[in-house]
mmCIF file of C-alpha atoms and ligand atoms in Angstrom:
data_model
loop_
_atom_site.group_PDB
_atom_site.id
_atom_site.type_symbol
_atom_site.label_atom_id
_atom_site.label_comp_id
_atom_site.label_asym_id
_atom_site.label_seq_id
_atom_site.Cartn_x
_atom_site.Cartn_y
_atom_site.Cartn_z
ATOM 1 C CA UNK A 1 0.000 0.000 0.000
ATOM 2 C CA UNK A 2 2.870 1.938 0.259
ATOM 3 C CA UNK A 3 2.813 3.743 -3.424
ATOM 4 C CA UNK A 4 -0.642 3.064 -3.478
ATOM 5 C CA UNK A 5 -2.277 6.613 -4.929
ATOM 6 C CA UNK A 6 -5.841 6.777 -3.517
ATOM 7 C CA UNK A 7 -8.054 7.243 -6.342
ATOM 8 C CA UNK A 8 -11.661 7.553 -5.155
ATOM 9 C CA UNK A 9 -14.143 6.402 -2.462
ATOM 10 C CA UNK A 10 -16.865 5.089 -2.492
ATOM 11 C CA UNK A 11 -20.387 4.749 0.037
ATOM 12 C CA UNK A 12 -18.142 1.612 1.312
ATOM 13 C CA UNK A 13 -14.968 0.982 -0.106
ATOM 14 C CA UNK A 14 -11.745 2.727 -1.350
ATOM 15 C CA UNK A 15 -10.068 2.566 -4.704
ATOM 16 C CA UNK A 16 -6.117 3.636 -5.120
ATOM 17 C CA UNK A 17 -3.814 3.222 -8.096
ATOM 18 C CA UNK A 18 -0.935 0.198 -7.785
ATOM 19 C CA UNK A 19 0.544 1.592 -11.315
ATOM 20 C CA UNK A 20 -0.930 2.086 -15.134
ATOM 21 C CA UNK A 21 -2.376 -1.498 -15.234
ATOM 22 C CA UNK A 22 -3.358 -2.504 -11.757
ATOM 23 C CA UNK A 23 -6.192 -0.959 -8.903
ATOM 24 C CA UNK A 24 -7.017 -2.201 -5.681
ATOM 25 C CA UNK A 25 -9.585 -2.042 -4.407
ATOM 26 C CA UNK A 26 -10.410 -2.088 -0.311
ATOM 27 C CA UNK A 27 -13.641 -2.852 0.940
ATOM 28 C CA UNK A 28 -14.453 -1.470 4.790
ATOM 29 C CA UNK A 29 -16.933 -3.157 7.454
ATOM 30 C CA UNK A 30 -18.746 0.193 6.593
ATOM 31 C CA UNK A 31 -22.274 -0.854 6.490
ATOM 32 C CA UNK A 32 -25.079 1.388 4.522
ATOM 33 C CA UNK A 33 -28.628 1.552 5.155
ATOM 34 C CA UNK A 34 -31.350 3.633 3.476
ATOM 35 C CA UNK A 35 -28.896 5.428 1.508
ATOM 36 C CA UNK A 36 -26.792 6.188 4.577
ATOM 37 C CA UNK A 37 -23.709 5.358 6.287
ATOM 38 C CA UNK A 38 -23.643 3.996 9.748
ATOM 39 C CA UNK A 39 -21.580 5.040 12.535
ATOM 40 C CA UNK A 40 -20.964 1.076 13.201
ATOM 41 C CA UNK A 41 -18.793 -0.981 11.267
ATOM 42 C CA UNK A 42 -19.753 -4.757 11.066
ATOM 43 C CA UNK A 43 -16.440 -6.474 11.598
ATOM 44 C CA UNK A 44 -15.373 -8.347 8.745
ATOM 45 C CA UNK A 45 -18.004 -7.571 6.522
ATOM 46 C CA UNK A 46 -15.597 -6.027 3.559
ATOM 47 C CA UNK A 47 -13.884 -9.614 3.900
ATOM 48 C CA UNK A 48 -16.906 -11.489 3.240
ATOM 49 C CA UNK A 49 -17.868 -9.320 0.014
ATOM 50 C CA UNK A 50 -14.108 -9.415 -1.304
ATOM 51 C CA UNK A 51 -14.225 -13.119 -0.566
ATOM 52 C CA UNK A 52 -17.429 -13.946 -2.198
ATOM 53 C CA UNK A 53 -16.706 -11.748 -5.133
ATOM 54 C CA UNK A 54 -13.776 -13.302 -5.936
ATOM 55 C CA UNK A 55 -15.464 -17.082 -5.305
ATOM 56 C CA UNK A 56 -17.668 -16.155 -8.272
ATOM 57 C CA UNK A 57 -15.239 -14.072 -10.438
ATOM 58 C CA UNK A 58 -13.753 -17.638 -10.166
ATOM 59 C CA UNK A 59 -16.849 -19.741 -11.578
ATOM 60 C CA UNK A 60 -18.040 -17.551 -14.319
ATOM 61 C CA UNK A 61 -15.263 -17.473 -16.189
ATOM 62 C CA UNK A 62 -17.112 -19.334 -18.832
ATOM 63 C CA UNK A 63 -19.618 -16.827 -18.823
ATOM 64 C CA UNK A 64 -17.019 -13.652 -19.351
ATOM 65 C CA UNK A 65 -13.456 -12.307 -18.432
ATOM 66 C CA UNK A 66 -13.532 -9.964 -15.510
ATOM 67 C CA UNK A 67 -10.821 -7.710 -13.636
ATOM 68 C CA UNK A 68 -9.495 -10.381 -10.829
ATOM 69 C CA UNK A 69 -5.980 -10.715 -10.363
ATOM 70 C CA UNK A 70 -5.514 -11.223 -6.937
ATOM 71 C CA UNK A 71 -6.620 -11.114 -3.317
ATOM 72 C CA UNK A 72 -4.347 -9.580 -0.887
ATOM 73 C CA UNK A 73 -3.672 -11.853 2.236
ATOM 74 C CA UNK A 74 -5.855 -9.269 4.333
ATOM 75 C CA UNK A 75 -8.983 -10.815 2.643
ATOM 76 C CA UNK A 76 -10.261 -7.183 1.745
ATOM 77 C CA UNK A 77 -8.053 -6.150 -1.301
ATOM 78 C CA UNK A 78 -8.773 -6.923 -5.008
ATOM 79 C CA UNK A 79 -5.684 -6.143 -6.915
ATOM 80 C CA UNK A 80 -7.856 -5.897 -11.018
ATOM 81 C CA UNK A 81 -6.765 -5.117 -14.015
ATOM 82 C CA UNK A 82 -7.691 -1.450 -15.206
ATOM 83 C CA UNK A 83 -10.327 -1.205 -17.338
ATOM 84 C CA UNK A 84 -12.141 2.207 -19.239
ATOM 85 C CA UNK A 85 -15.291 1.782 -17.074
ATOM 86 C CA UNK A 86 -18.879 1.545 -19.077
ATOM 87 C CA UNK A 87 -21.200 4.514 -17.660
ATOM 88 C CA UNK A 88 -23.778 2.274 -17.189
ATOM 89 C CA UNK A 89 -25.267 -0.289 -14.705
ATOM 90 C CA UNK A 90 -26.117 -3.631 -16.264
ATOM 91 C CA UNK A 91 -28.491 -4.366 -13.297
ATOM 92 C CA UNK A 92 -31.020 -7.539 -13.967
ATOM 93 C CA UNK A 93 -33.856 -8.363 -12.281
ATOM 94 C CA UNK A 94 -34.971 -11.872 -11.531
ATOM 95 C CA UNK A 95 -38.077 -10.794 -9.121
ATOM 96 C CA UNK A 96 -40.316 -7.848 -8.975
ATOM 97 C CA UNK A 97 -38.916 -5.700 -6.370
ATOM 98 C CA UNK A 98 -37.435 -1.870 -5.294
ATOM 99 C CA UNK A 99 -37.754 0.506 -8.106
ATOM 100 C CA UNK A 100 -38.754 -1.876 -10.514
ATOM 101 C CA UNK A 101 -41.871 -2.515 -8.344
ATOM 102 C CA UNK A 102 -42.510 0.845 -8.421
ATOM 103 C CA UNK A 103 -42.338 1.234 -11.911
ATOM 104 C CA UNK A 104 -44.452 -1.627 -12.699
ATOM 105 C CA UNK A 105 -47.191 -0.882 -10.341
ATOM 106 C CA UNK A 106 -46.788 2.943 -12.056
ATOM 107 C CA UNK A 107 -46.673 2.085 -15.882
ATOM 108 C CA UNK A 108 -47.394 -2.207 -16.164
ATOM 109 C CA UNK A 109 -43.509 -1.645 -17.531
ATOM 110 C CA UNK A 110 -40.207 -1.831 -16.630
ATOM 111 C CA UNK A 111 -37.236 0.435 -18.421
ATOM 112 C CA UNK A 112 -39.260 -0.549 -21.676
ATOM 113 C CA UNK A 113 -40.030 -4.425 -20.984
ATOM 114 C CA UNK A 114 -43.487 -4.765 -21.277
ATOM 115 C CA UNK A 115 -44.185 -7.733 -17.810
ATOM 116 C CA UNK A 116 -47.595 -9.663 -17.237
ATOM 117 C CA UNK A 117 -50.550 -7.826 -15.528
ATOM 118 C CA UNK A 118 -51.320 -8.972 -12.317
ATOM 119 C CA UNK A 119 -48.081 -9.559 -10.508
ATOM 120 C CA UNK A 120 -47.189 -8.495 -7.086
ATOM 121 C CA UNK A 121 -44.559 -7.032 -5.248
ATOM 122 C CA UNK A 122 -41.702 -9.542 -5.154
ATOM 123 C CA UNK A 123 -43.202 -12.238 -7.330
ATOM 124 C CA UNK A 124 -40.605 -14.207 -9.628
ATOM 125 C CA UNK A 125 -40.452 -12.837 -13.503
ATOM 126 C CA UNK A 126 -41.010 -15.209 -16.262
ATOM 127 C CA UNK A 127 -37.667 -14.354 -17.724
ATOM 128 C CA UNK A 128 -35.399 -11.793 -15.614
ATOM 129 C CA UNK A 129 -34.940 -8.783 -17.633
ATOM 130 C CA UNK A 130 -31.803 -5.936 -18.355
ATOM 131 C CA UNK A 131 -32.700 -2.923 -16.128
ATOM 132 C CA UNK A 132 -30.054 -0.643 -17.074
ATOM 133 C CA UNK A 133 -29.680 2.557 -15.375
ATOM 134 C CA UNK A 134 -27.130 5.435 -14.728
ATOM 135 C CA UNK A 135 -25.272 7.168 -11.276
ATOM 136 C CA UNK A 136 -27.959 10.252 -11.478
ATOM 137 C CA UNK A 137 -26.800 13.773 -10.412
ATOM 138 C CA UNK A 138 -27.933 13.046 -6.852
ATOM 139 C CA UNK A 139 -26.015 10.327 -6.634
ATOM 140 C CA UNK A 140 -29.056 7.752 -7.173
ATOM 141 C CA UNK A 141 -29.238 5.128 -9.530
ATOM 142 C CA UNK A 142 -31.910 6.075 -12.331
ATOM 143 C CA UNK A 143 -33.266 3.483 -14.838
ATOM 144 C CA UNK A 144 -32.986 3.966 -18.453
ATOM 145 C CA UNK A 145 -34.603 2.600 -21.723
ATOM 146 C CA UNK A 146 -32.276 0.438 -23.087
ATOM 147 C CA UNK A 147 -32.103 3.033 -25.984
ATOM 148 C CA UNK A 148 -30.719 5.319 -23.792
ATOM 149 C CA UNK A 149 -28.210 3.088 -22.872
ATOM 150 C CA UNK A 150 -26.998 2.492 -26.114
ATOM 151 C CA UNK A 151 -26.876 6.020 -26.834
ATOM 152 C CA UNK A 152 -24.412 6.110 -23.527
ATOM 153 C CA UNK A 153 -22.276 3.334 -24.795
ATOM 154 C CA UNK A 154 -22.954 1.970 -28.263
ATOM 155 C CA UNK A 155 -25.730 -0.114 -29.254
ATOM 156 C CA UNK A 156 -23.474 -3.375 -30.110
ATOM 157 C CA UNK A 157 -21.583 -2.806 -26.401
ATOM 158 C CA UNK A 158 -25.171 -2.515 -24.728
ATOM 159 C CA UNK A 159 -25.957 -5.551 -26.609
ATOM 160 C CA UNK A 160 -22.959 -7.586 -25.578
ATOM 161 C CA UNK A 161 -23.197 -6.434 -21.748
ATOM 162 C CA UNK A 162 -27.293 -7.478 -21.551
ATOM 163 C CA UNK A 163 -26.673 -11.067 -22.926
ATOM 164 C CA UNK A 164 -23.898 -11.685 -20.446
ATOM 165 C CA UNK A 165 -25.127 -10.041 -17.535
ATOM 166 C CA UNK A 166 -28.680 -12.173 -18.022
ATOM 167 C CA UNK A 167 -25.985 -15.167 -18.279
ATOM 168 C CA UNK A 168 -24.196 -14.350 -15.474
ATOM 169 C CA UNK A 169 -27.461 -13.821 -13.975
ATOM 170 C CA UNK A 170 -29.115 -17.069 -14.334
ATOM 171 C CA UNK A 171 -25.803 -18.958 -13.679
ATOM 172 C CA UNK A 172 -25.174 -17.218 -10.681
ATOM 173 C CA UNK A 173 -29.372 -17.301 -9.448
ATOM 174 C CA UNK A 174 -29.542 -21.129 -9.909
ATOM 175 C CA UNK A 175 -26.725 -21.726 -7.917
ATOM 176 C CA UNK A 176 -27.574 -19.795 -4.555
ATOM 177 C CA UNK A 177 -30.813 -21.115 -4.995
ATOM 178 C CA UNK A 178 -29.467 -24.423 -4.596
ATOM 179 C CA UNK A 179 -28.379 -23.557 -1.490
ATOM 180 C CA UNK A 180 -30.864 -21.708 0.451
ATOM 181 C CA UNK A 181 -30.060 -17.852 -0.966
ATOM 182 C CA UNK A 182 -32.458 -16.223 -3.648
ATOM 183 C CA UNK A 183 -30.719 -13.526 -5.625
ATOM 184 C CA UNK A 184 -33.953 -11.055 -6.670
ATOM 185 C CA UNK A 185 -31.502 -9.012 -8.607
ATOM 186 C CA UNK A 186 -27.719 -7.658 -8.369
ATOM 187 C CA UNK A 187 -26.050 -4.521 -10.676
ATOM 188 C CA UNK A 188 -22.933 -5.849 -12.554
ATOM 189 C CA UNK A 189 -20.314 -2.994 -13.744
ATOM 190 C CA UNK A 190 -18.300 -3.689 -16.771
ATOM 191 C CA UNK A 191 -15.677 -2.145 -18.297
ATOM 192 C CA UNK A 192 -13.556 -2.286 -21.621
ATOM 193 C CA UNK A 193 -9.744 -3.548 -21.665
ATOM 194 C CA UNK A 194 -7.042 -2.145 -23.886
ATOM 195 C CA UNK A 195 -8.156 -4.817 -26.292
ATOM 196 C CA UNK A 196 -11.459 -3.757 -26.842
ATOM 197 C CA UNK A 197 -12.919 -6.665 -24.966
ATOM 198 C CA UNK A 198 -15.998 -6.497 -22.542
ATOM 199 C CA UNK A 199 -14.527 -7.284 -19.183
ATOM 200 C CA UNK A 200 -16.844 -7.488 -15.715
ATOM 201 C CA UNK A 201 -15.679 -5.208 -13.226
ATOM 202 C CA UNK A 202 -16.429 -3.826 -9.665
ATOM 203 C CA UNK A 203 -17.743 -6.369 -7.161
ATOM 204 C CA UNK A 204 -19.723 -8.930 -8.170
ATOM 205 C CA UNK A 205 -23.046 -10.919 -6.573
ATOM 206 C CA UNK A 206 -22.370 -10.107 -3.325
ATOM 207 C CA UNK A 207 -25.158 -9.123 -0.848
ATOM 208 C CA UNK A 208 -23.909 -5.282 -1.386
ATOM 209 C CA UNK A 209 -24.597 -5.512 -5.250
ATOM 210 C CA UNK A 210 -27.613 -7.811 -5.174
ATOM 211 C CA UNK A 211 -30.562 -8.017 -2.860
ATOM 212 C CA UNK A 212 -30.698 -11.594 -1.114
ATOM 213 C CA UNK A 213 -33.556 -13.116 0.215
ATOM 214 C CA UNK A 214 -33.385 -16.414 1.867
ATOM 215 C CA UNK A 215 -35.237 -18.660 -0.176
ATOM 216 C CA UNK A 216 -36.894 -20.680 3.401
ATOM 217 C CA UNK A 217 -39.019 -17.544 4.329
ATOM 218 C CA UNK A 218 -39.730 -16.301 0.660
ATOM 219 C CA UNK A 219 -43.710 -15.024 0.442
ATOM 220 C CA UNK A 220 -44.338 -12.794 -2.584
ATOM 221 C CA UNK A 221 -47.355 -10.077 -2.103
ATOM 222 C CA UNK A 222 -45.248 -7.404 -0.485
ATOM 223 C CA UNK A 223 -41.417 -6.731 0.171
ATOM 224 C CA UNK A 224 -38.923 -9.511 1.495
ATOM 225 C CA UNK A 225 -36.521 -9.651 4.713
ATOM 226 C CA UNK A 226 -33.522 -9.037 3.652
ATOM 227 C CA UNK A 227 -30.621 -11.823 4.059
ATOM 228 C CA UNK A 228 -28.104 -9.767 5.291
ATOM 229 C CA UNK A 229 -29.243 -6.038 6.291
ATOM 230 C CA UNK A 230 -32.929 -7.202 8.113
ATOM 231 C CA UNK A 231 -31.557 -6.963 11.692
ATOM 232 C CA UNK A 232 -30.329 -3.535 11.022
ATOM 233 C CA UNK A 233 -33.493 -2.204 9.266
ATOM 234 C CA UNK A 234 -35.187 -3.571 12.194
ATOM 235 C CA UNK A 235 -33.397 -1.671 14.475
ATOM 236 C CA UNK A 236 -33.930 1.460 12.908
ATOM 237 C CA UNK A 237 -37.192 1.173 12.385
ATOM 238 C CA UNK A 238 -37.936 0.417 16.424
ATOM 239 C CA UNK A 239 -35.955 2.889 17.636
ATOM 240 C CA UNK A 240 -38.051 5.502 14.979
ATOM 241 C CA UNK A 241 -34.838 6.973 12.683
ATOM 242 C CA UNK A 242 -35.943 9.506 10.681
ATOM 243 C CA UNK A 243 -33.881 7.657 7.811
ATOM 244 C CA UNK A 244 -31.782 10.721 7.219
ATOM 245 C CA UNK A 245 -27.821 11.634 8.172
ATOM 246 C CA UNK A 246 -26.833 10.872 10.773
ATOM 247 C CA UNK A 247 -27.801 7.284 11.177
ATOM 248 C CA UNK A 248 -28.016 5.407 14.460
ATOM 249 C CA UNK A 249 -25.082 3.540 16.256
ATOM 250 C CA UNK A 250 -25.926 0.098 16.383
ATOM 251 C CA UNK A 251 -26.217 -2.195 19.662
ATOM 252 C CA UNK A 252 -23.747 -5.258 20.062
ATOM 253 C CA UNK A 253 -26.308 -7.828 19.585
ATOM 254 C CA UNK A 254 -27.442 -6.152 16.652
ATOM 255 C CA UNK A 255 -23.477 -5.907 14.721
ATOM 256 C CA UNK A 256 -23.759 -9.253 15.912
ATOM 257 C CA UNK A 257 -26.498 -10.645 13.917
ATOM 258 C CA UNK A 258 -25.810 -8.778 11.293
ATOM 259 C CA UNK A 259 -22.065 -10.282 11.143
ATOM 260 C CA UNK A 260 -23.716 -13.669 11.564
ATOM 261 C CA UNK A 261 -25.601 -13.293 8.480
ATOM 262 C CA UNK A 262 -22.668 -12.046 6.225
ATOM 263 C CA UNK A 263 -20.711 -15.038 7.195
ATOM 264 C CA UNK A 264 -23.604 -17.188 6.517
ATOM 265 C CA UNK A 265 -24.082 -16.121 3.355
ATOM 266 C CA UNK A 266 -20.123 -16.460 2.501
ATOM 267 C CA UNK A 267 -20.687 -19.895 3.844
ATOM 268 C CA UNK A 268 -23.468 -21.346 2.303
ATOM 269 C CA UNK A 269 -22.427 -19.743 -1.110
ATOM 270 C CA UNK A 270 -19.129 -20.703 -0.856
ATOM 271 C CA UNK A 271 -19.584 -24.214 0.982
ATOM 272 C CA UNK A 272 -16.042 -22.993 2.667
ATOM 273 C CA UNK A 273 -15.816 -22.073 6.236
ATOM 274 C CA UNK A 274 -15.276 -18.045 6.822
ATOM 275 C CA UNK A 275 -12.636 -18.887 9.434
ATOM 276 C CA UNK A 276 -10.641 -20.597 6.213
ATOM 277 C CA UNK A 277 -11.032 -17.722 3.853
ATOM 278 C CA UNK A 278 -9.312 -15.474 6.533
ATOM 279 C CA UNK A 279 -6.386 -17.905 7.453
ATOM 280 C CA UNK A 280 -6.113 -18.357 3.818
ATOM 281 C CA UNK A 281 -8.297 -15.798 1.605
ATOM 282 C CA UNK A 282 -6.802 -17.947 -1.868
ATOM 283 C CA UNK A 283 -9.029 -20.386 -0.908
ATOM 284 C CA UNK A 284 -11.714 -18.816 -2.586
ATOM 285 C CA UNK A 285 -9.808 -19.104 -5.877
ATOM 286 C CA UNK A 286 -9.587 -23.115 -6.106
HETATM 287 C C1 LIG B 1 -13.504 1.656 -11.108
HETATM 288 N N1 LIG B 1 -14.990 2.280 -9.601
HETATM 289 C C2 LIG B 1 -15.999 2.276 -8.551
HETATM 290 C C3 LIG B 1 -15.376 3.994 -6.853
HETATM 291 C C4 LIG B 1 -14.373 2.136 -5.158
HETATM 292 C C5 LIG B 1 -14.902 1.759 -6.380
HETATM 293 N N2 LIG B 1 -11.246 -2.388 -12.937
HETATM 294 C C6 LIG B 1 -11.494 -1.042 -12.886
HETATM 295 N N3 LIG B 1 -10.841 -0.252 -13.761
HETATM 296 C C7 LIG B 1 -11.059 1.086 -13.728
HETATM 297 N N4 LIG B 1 -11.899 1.647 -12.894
HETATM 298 C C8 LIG B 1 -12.596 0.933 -11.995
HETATM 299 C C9 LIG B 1 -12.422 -0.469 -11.965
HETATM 300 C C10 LIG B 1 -13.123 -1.328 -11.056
HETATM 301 N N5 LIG B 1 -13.693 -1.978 -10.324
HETATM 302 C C11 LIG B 1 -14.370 1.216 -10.151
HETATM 303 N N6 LIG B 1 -14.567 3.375 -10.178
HETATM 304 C C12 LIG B 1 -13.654 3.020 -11.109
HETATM 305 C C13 LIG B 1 -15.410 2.694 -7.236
HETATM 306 C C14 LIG B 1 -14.824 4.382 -5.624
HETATM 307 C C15 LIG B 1 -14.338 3.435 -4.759
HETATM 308 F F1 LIG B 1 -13.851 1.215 -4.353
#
């Protein structure tokens, strides 16, 4: 880290510089909730998201390249290749649920895809769909038309990045299904390489880029507990936060659940123990 140059931060984690080729990026036990960042850290959670990032990085590289090149031995440091980022968010949606809710129960349409009548909040989509959308002004995401898109980035590139994102989407959604975790949807970031080749980026399919549900509680008709963030949204809403900076500290029983459910989710995922990945975070890369 020495000669690292910081290059940006983010709601979460930290990006620096390791030369003209190579970022790392650092992911904190910062924890978000309703758009805002709590006073608490939950220990270890930038571990499990590195960790499980990487475990899938891993097992879709059949599906496309992507940015991986290493995981520091502190479990929380992606060393990637540098890439010419895309500005847009290849976000699909396998359920009905957040903003595409809204926009359903609105318009009977989501960022142009025309979806049955009659569903409810949550329910599973025949197909999942390519919800791109763009970092607005205020800092929120805002969906787009996929024309709009591919007047950001090139038809052919929007193209390329929907069919592999709805791959990577139904390879990944299968497979935590399998075990226990439904992934409702989850916002991939891709980014170019000096060949011209479409290369994933970011973090991917981790609880901060995807909302989890677990699959053993799942009742569509209104909104779903969240895997990992439900004992904090909880929280708030008992003790009445006004959902506005500054957010609440949060109790030790409450970090504690919450950690509990990150590691959980690294575990059943993963099907390797947490306490393995931080003696040895390469074993996520087997
Ligand atoms: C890149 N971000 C988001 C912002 C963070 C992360 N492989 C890459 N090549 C070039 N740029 C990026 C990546 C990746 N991933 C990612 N911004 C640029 C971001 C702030 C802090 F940790």
């Amino acid at each position: 880290m020495a000669d690292a140059v910081h290059l940006g931060s983010g709601k979460v984690r930290e990006l620096y510089a390791l030369d003209d080729e190579r970022l790392l990026l650092v992911a904190s036990d910062r924890i978000s909730t309703f758009d805002v960042i709590l006073p608490t850290e939950i220990p270890d959670k930038g571990r499990v998201l590195t960790g499980l990032a990487a475990f899938w990085f891993v097992r879709t590289r059949a599906i496309t390249p992507n940015h991986l090149l290493a995981v520091r031995p502190d479990g929380r440091s992606t060393e990637c290749r540098r890439l010419e980022m895309l500005p847009v968010e290849c976000v699909v949606r396998g359920y009905l649920s957040g903003s595409g809710w809204k926009d359903y129960a609105k318009t009977g349409e989501v960022c142009g895809h025309r979806l049955p009548k009659g569903l409810r909040e949550s329910d599973r989509l025949p197909d999942p769909i390519f919800t791109p959308a763009t970092k607005a002004q205020s800092g929120h995401d805002e969906n787009i038309t996929g024309a709009q898109a591919a007047a950001l980035v090139g038809a052919e590139r929007v193209a390329e990045a929907e069919r592999v994102s709805i791959a990577l989407y139904r390879f990944a959604a299968a497979y935590a299904l399998e075990r226990g975790i439904i992934i409702a949807d989850t916002k991939f970031e891709f980014g170019v390489d000096r060949a011209g080749r479409l290369v994933l980026g970011d973090e991917a399919l981790t609880p901060d880029s995807s909302r989890f549900w677990p699959a053993d509680q799942y009742a569509p008709g209104g909104p779903q507990p969240s895997y990992d963030k439900q004992y904090v949204r909880d929280y708030c809403e008992k003790i009445g936060w006004g959902k506005t900076y500054p957010g609440p500290e949060l109790p030790p029983d409450v970090v504690a659940g919450t950690r509990r459910r990150y590691v959980e989710a690294f575990e059943q995922l993963t099907g390797l123990s947490f306490d393995a990945y931080l003696a040895n975070p390469s074993v996520v890369l087997k």
